[in-house]
Tab-separated table of C-alpha atoms in Angstrom:
chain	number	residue	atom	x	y	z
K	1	UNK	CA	-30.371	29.645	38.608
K	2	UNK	CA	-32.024	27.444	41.295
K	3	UNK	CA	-35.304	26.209	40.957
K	4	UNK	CA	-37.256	28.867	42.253
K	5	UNK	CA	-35.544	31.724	40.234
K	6	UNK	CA	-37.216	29.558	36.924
K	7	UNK	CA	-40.295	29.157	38.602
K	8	UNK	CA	-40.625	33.219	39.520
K	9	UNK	CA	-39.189	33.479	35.778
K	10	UNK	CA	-41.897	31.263	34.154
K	11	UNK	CA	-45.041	32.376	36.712
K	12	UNK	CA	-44.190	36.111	35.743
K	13	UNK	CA	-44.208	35.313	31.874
K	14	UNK	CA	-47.529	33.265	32.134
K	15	UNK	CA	-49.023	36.576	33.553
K	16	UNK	CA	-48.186	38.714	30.471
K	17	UNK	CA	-51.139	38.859	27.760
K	18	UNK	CA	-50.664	36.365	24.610
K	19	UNK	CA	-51.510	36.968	21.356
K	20	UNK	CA	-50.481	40.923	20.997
K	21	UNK	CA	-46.759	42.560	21.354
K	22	UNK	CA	-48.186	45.545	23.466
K	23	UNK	CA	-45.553	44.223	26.341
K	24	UNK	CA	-42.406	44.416	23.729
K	25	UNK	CA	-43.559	47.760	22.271
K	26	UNK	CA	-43.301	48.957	26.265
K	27	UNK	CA	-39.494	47.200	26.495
K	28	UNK	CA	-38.578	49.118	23.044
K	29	UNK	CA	-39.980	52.436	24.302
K	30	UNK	CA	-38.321	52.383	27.687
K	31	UNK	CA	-35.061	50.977	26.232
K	32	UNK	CA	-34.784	54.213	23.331
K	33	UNK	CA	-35.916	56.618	26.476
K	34	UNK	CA	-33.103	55.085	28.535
K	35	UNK	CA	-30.595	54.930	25.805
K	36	UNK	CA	-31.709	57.141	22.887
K	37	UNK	CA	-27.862	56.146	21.686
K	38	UNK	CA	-29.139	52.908	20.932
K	39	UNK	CA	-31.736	53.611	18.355
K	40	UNK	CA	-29.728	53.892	15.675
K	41	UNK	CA	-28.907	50.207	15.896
K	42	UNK	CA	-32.539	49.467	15.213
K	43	UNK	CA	-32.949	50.310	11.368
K	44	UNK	CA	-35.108	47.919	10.553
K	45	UNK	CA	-38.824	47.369	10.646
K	46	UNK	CA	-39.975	47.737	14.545
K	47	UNK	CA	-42.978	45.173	14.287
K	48	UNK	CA	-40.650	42.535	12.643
K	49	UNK	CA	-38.125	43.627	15.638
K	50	UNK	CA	-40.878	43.153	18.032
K	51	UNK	CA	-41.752	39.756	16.824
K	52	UNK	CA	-38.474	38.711	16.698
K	53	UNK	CA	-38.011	39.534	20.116
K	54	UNK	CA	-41.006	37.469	21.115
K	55	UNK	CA	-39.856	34.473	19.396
K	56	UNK	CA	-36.581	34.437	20.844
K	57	UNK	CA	-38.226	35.373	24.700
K	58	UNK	CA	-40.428	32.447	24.050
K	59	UNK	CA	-37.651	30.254	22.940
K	60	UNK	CA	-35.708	31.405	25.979
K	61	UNK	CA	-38.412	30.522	28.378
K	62	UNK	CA	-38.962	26.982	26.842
K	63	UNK	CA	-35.077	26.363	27.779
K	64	UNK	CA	-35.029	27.202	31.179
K	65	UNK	CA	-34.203	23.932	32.418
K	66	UNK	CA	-31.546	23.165	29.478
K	67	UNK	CA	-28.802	25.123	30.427
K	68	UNK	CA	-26.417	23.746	27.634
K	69	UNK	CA	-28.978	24.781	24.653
K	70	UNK	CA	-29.675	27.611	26.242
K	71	UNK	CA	-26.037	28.808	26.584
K	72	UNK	CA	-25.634	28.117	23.344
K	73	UNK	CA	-28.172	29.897	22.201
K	74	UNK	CA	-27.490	33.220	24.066
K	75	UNK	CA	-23.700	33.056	23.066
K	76	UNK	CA	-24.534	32.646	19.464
K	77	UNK	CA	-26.947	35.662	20.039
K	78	UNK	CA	-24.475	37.567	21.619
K	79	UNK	CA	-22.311	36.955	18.594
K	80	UNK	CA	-24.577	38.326	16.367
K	81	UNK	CA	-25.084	41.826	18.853
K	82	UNK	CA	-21.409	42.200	18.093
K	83	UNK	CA	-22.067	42.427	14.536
K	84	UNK	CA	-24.563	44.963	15.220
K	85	UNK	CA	-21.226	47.015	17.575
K	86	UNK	CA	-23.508	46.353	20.497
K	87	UNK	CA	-21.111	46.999	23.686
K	88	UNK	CA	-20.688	45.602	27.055
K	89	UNK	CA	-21.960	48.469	28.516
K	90	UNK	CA	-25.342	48.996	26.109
K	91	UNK	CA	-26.589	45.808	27.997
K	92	UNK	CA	-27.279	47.740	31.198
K	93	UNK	CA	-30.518	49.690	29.970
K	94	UNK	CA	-31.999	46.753	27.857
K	95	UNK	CA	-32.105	45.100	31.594
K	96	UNK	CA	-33.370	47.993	32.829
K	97	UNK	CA	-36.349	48.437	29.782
K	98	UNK	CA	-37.018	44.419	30.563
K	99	UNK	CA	-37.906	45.108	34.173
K	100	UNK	CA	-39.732	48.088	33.217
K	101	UNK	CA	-41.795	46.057	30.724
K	102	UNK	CA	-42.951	43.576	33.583
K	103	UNK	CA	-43.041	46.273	36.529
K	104	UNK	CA	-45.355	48.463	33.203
K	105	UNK	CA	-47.226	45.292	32.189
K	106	UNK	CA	-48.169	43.720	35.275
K	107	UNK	CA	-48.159	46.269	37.913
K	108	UNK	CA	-48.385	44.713	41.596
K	109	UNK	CA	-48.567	41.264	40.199
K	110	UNK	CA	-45.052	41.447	39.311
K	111	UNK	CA	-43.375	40.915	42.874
K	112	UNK	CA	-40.097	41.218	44.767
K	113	UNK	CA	-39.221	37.876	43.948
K	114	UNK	CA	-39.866	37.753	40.220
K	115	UNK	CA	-37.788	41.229	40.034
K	116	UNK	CA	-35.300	39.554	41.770
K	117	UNK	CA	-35.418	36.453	39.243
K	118	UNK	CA	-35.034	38.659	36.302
K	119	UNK	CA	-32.505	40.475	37.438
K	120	UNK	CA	-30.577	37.172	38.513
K	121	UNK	CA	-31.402	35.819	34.436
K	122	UNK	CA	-30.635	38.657	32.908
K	123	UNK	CA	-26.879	39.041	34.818
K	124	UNK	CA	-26.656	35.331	33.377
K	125	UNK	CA	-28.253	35.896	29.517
K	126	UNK	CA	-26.051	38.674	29.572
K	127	UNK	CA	-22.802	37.077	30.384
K	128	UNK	CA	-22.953	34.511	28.201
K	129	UNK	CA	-23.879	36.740	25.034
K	130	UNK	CA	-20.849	38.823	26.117
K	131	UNK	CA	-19.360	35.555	26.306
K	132	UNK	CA	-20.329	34.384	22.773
K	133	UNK	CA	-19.260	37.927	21.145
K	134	UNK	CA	-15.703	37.505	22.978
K	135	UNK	CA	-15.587	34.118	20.932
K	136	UNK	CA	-17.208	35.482	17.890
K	137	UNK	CA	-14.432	33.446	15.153
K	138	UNK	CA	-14.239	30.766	16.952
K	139	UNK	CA	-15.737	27.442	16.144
K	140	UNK	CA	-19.042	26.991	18.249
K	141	UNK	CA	-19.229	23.502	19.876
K	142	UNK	CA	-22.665	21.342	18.219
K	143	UNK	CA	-25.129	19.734	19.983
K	144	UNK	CA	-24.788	15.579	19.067
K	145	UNK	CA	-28.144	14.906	17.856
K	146	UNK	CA	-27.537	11.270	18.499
K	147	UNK	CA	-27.499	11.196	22.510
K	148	UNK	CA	-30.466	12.720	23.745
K	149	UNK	CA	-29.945	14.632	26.441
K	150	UNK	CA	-33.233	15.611	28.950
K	151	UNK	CA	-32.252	18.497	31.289
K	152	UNK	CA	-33.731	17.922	34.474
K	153	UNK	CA	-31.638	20.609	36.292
K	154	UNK	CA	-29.635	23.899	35.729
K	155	UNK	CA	-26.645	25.741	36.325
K	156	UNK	CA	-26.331	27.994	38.926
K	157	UNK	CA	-24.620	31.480	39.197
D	1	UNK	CA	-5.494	37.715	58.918
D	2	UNK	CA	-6.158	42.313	58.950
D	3	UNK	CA	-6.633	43.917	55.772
D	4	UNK	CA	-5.187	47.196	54.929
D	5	UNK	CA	-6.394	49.590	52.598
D	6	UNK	CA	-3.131	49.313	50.258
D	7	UNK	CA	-4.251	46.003	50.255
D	8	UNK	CA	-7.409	45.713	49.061
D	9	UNK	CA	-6.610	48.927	46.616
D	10	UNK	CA	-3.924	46.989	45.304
D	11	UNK	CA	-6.284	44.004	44.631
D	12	UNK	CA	-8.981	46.200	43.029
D	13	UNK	CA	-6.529	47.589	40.688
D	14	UNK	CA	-5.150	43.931	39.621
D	15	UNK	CA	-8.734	42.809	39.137
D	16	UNK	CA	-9.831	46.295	37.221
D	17	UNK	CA	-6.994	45.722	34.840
D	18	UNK	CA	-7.823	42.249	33.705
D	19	UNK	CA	-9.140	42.226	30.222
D	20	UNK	CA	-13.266	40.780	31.782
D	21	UNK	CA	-13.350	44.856	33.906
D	22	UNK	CA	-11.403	46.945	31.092
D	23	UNK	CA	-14.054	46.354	28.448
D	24	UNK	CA	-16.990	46.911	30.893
D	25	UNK	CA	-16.238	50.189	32.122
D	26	UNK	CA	-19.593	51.462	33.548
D	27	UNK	CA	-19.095	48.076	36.096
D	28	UNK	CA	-15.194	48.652	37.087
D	29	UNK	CA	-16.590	52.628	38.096
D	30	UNK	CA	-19.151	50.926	39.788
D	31	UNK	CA	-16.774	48.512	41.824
D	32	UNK	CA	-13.895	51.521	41.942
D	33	UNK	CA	-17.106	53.674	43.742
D	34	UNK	CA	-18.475	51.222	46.268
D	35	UNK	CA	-15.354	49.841	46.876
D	36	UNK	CA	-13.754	53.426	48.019
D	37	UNK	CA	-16.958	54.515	49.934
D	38	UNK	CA	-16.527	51.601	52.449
D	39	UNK	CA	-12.936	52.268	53.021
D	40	UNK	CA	-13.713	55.536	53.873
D	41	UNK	CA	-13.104	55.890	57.698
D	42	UNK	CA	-15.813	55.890	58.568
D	43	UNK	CA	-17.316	53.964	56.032
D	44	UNK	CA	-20.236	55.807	53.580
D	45	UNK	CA	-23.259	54.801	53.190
D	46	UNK	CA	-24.062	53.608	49.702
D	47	UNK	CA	-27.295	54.016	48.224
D	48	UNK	CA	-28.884	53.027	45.084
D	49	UNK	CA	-29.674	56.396	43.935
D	50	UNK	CA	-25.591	57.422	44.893
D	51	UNK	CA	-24.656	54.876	42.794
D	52	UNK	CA	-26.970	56.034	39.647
D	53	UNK	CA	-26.261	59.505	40.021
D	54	UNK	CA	-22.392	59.208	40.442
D	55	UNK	CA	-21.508	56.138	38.644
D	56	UNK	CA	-24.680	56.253	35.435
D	57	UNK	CA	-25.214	60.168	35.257
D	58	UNK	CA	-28.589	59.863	36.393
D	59	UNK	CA	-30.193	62.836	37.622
D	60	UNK	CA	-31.010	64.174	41.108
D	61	UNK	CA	-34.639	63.478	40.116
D	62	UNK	CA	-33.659	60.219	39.435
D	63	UNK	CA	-36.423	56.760	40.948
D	64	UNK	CA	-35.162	54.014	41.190
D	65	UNK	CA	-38.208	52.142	41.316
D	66	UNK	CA	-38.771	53.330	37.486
D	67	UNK	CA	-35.098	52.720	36.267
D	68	UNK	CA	-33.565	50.086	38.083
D	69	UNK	CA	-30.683	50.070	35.799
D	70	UNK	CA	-28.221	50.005	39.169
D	71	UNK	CA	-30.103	46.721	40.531
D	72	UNK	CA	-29.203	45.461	36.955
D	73	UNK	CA	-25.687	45.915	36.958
D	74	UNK	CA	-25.110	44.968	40.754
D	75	UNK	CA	-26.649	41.964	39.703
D	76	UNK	CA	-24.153	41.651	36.606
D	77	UNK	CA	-21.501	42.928	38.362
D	78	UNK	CA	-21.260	40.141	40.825
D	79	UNK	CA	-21.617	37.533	38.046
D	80	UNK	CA	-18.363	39.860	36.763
D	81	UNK	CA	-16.846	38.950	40.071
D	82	UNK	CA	-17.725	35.097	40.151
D	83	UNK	CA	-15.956	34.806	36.828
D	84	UNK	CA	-12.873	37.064	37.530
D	85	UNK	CA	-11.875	34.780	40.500
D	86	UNK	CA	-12.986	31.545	39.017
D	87	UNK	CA	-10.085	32.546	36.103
D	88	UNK	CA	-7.624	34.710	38.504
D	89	UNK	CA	-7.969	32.940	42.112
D	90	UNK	CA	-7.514	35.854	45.008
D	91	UNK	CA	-3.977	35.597	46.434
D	92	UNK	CA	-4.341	38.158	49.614
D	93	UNK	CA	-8.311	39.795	49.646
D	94	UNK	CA	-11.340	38.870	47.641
D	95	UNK	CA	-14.499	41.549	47.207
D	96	UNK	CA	-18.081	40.392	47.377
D	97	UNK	CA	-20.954	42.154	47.022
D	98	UNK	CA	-23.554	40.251	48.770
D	99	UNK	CA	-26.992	40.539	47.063
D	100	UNK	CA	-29.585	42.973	48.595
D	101	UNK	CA	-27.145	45.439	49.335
D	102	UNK	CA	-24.368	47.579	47.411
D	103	UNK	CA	-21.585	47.734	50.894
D	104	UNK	CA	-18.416	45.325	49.312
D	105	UNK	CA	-17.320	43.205	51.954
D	106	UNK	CA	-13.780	42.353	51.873
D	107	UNK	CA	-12.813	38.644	52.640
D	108	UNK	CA	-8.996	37.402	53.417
D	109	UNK	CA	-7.880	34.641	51.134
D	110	UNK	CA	-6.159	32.242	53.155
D	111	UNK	CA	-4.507	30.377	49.760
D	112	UNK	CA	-3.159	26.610	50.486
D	113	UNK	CA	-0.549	25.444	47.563
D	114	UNK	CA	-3.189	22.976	46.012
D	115	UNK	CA	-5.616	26.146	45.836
D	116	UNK	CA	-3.023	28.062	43.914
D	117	UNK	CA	-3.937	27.049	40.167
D	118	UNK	CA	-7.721	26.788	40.251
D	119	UNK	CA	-10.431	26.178	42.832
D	120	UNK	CA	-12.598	24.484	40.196
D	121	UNK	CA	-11.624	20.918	41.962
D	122	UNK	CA	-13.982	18.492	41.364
D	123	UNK	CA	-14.375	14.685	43.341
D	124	UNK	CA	-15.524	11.910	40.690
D	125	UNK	CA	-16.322	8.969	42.441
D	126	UNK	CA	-16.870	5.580	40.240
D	127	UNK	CA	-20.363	6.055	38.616
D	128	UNK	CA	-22.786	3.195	39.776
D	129	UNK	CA	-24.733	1.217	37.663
D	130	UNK	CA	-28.444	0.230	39.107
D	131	UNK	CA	-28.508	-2.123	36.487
D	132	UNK	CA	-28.969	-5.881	38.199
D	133	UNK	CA	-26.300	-7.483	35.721
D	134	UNK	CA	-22.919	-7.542	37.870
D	135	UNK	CA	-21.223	-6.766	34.328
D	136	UNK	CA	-22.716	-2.874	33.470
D	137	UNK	CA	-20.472	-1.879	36.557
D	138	UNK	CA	-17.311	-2.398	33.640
D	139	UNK	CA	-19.272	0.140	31.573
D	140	UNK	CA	-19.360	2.548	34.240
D	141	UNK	CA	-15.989	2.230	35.809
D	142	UNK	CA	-14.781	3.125	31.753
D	143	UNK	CA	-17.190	5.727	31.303
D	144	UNK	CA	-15.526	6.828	34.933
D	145	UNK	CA	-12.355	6.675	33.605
D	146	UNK	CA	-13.207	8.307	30.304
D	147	UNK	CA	-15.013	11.311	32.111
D	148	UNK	CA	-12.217	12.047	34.269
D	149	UNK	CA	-9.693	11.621	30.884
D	150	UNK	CA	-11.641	14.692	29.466
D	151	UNK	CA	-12.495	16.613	32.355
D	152	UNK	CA	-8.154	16.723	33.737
D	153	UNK	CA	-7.348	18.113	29.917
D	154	UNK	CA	-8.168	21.244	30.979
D	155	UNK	CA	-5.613	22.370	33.087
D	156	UNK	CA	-8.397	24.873	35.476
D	157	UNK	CA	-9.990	22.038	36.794
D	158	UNK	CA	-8.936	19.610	39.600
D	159	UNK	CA	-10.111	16.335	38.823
D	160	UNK	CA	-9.563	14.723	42.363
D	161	UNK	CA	-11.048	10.450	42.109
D	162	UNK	CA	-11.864	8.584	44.900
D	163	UNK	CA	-8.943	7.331	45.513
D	164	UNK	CA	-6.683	10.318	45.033
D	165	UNK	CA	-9.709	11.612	47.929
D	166	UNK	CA	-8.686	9.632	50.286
D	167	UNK	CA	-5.056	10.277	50.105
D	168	UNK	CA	-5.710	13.911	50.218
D	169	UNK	CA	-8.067	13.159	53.171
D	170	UNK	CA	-5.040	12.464	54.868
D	171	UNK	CA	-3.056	15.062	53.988
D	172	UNK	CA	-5.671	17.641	55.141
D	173	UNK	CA	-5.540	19.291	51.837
D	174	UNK	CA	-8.592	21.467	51.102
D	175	UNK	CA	-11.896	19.677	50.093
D	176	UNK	CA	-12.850	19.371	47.053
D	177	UNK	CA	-15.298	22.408	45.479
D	178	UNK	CA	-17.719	20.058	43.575
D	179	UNK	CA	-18.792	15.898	43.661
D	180	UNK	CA	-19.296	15.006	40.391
D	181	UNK	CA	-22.012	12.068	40.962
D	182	UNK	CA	-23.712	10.034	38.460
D	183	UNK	CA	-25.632	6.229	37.624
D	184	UNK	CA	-26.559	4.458	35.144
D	185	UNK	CA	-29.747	2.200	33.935
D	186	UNK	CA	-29.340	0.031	30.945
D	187	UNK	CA	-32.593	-1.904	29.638
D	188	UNK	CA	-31.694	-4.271	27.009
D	189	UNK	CA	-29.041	-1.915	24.611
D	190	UNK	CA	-30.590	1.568	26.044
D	191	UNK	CA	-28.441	3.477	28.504
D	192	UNK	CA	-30.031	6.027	30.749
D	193	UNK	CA	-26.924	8.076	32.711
D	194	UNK	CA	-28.242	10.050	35.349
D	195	UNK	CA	-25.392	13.087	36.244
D	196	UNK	CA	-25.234	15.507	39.310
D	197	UNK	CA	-22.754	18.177	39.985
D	198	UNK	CA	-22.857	19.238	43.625
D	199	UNK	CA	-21.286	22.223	45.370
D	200	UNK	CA	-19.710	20.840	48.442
D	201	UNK	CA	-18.480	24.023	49.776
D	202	UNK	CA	-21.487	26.279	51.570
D	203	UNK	CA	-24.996	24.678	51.162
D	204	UNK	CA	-24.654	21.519	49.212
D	205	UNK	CA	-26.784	22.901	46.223
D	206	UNK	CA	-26.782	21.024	43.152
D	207	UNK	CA	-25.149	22.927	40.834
D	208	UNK	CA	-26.260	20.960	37.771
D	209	UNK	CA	-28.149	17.785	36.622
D	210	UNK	CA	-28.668	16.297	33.239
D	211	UNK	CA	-30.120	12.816	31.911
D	212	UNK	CA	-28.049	11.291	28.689
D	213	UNK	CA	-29.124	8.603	26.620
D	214	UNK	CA	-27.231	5.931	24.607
D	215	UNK	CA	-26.702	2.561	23.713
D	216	UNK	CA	-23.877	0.055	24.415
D	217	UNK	CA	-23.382	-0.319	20.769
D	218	UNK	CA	-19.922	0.186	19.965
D	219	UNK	CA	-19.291	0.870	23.773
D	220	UNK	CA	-15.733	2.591	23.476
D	221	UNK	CA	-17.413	5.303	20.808
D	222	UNK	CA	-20.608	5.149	23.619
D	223	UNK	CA	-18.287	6.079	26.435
D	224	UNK	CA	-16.332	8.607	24.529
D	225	UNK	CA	-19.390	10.788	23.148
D	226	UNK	CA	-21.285	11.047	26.534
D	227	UNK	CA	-17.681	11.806	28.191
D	228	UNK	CA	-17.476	14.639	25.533
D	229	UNK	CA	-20.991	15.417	26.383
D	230	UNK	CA	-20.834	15.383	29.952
D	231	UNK	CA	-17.867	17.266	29.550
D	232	UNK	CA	-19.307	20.470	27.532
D	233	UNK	CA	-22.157	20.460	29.520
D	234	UNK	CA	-19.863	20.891	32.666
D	235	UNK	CA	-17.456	23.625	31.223
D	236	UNK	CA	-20.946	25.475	30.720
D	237	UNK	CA	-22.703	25.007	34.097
D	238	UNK	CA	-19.028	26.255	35.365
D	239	UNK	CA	-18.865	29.395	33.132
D	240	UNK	CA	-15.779	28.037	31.909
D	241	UNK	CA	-14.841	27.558	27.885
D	242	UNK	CA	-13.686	24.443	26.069
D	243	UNK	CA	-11.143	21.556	27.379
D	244	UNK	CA	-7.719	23.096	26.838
D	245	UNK	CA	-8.480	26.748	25.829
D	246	UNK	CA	-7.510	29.730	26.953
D	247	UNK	CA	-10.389	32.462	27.559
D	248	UNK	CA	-10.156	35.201	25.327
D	249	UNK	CA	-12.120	38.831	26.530
């Protein structure tokens, strides 16, 4: 992702409204119309599901510019969704839902270019948590607290 | 160099077979379907909604502008690609599907011998220090050394160093893919290492940039953590796994 892809990213998620869930209640709705199939994988309590989404959207957003984290991150996520039998293929509508929540959400002020962002970060997000469910057993490389390390760029796909 | 149709069939079945396309099947019918509609003779038209319909059992009622599901997985798709040929460099054709549109183009590999393992080469010229003391270029030319120690251990990337450059400048042997660029500041014991990764190929775009911290205490152990560091943070801007292992899909 180049510098403008996290700029479109971070412009379109400053436009959502803060403080309510009303956006992630959209992406659930459109993702269980898209892919009723995946429903059952959501047993738990929706609002706590909704929340948790949030946090980890927010989290996501924060680490934009720190690729390592933020690989790191998504892998051990994508771990986890193998727990849960989530398959390569179930990741198609959940990028489909998150467009639909922005294109829902923020009507024209969601342009070209911020589709086009999301579509390039969720190709990425998505690779690397089918990345971190291939190596699901395998020992996950730690960040060394001791060196600080200040992201000033990111990778590029 | 012409490309026949056995060819780049031939190709498409090699790449659809690897482990990264058998476990993503909607993708390989999605490659299988664009890739057949422009060797048609003459070549189909390939739509968004074609692709939906045929390839994600969308209906004839389907819009794309309220499900853009097939914008999502062209986009995923071609990240697919990157990696497959990254791991399994093309030997006769390579497909691209150039963003904005869904029509493969199909690109002859011209392979040279030093091309044949992995085009993940990367130049590492001597990192500079911008410290005034004539004696923090040592630290650098180790932490040089150290960096390209960890980087060669894993036998998919070319570590090519400046002087190995000029030897293969030469030889006209292919460029290196990537310069591997980097300084350092030191203020008292602090170390600031400032680190870019820049494609050389196509537009020069810096591929990835990163600011480490240290001190020179216990400089060996200094070098050898930000060499580690540098070095994980490089395997993940590349899409590539750990020094040494193989990728498992």
């Amino acid at each position: 992702m180049d510098s403008n892809t996290i700029r479109h990213l971070q412009e379109s998620v400053a436009l959502l409204p803060t403080g309510d869930l009303a956006a992630v209640d959209e992406f659930y709705k459109r993702l269980f119309e898209l892919a009723p199939e995946v429903r059952q994988l959501f047993k738990g309590d929706m609002d706590l599901q909704a929340q948790k989404f949030s946090d980890t959207f927010a989290w996501v957003i924060e680490h934009l510019e720190r690729p390592h984290e933020l690989c790191q991150e998504l892998r051990a996520l994508g771990a986890r969704h193998s727990g849960y039998n989530v398959r390569t293929d179930q990741y198609a509508p959940v990028g489909s839902a998150l467009i639909w929540m922005f294109q829902r959400t923020l009507g024209d002020r969601f342009t070209p270019d911020m589709e086009e962002a999301w579509l390039e970060f969720y190709a990425f997000a998505s690779f690397e948590m089918e990345r971190g469910s291939r190596e699901l057993g395998q020992p996950q490389p730690v960040h060394n607290p001791t060196l600080e390390s200040l992201a000033t760029g990111n990778s590029k796909r | 160099m012409s490309l026949t149709t056995a060819v780049v069939n031939h190709h498409l079945d090699q790449a659809l077979s690897s482990p990264l396309f058998r476990k993503a099947e909607r993708q390989s019918r999605f490659l299988r379907f664009v890739v057949d509609a422009a060797l048609q003779s003459p070549p189909a038209t390939i739509k968004e909604f074609d692709i939906a319909v045929a390839v994600y059992d969308r209906r004839a009622d389907y819009d794309p502008r309220t499900d853009p599901i097939v914008r999502v997985e062209a986009a995923r798709l071609r990240a697919r690609l990157r990696e497959y040929y990254e791991v399994t460099p093309p030997e006769s054709v390579r497909i691209d599907i150039p963003k904005g549109q869904y029509v493969p183009q199909f690109i002859p590999v011209a392979r040279g011998p030093a091309q044949a393992v992995s085009d993940l080469s990367i130049l590492v010229p001597p990192f500079r220090s911008l410290s005034p003391d004539p004696g923090d270029q040592n630290f650098c030319d180790g932490l040089t050394e150290e960096v390209v120690y960890k980087l060669a251990q894993d036998h998919r990337i070319r570590v090519i160093t400046q002087s190995a450059a000029a030897w293969l400048e030469q030889r006209e042997k292919p460029k290196p893919r990537y310069l591997l660029e980097a300084s350092v500041r030191r203020v008292d014991a602090q170390i600031r290492l400032t680190l870019h990764l820049m494609e050389l190929t196509g537009g020069g775009a810096t591929r990835f940039s990163n600011i480490y911290q240290a001190t020179t205490n216990e400089i060996f152990a200094t070098q050898e953590r930000l060499a580690d560091e540098i070095r994980r943070d490089l395997s993940a801007a590349l899409h590539i796994d750990n020094a040494g292992s193989e990728r498992v899909h």
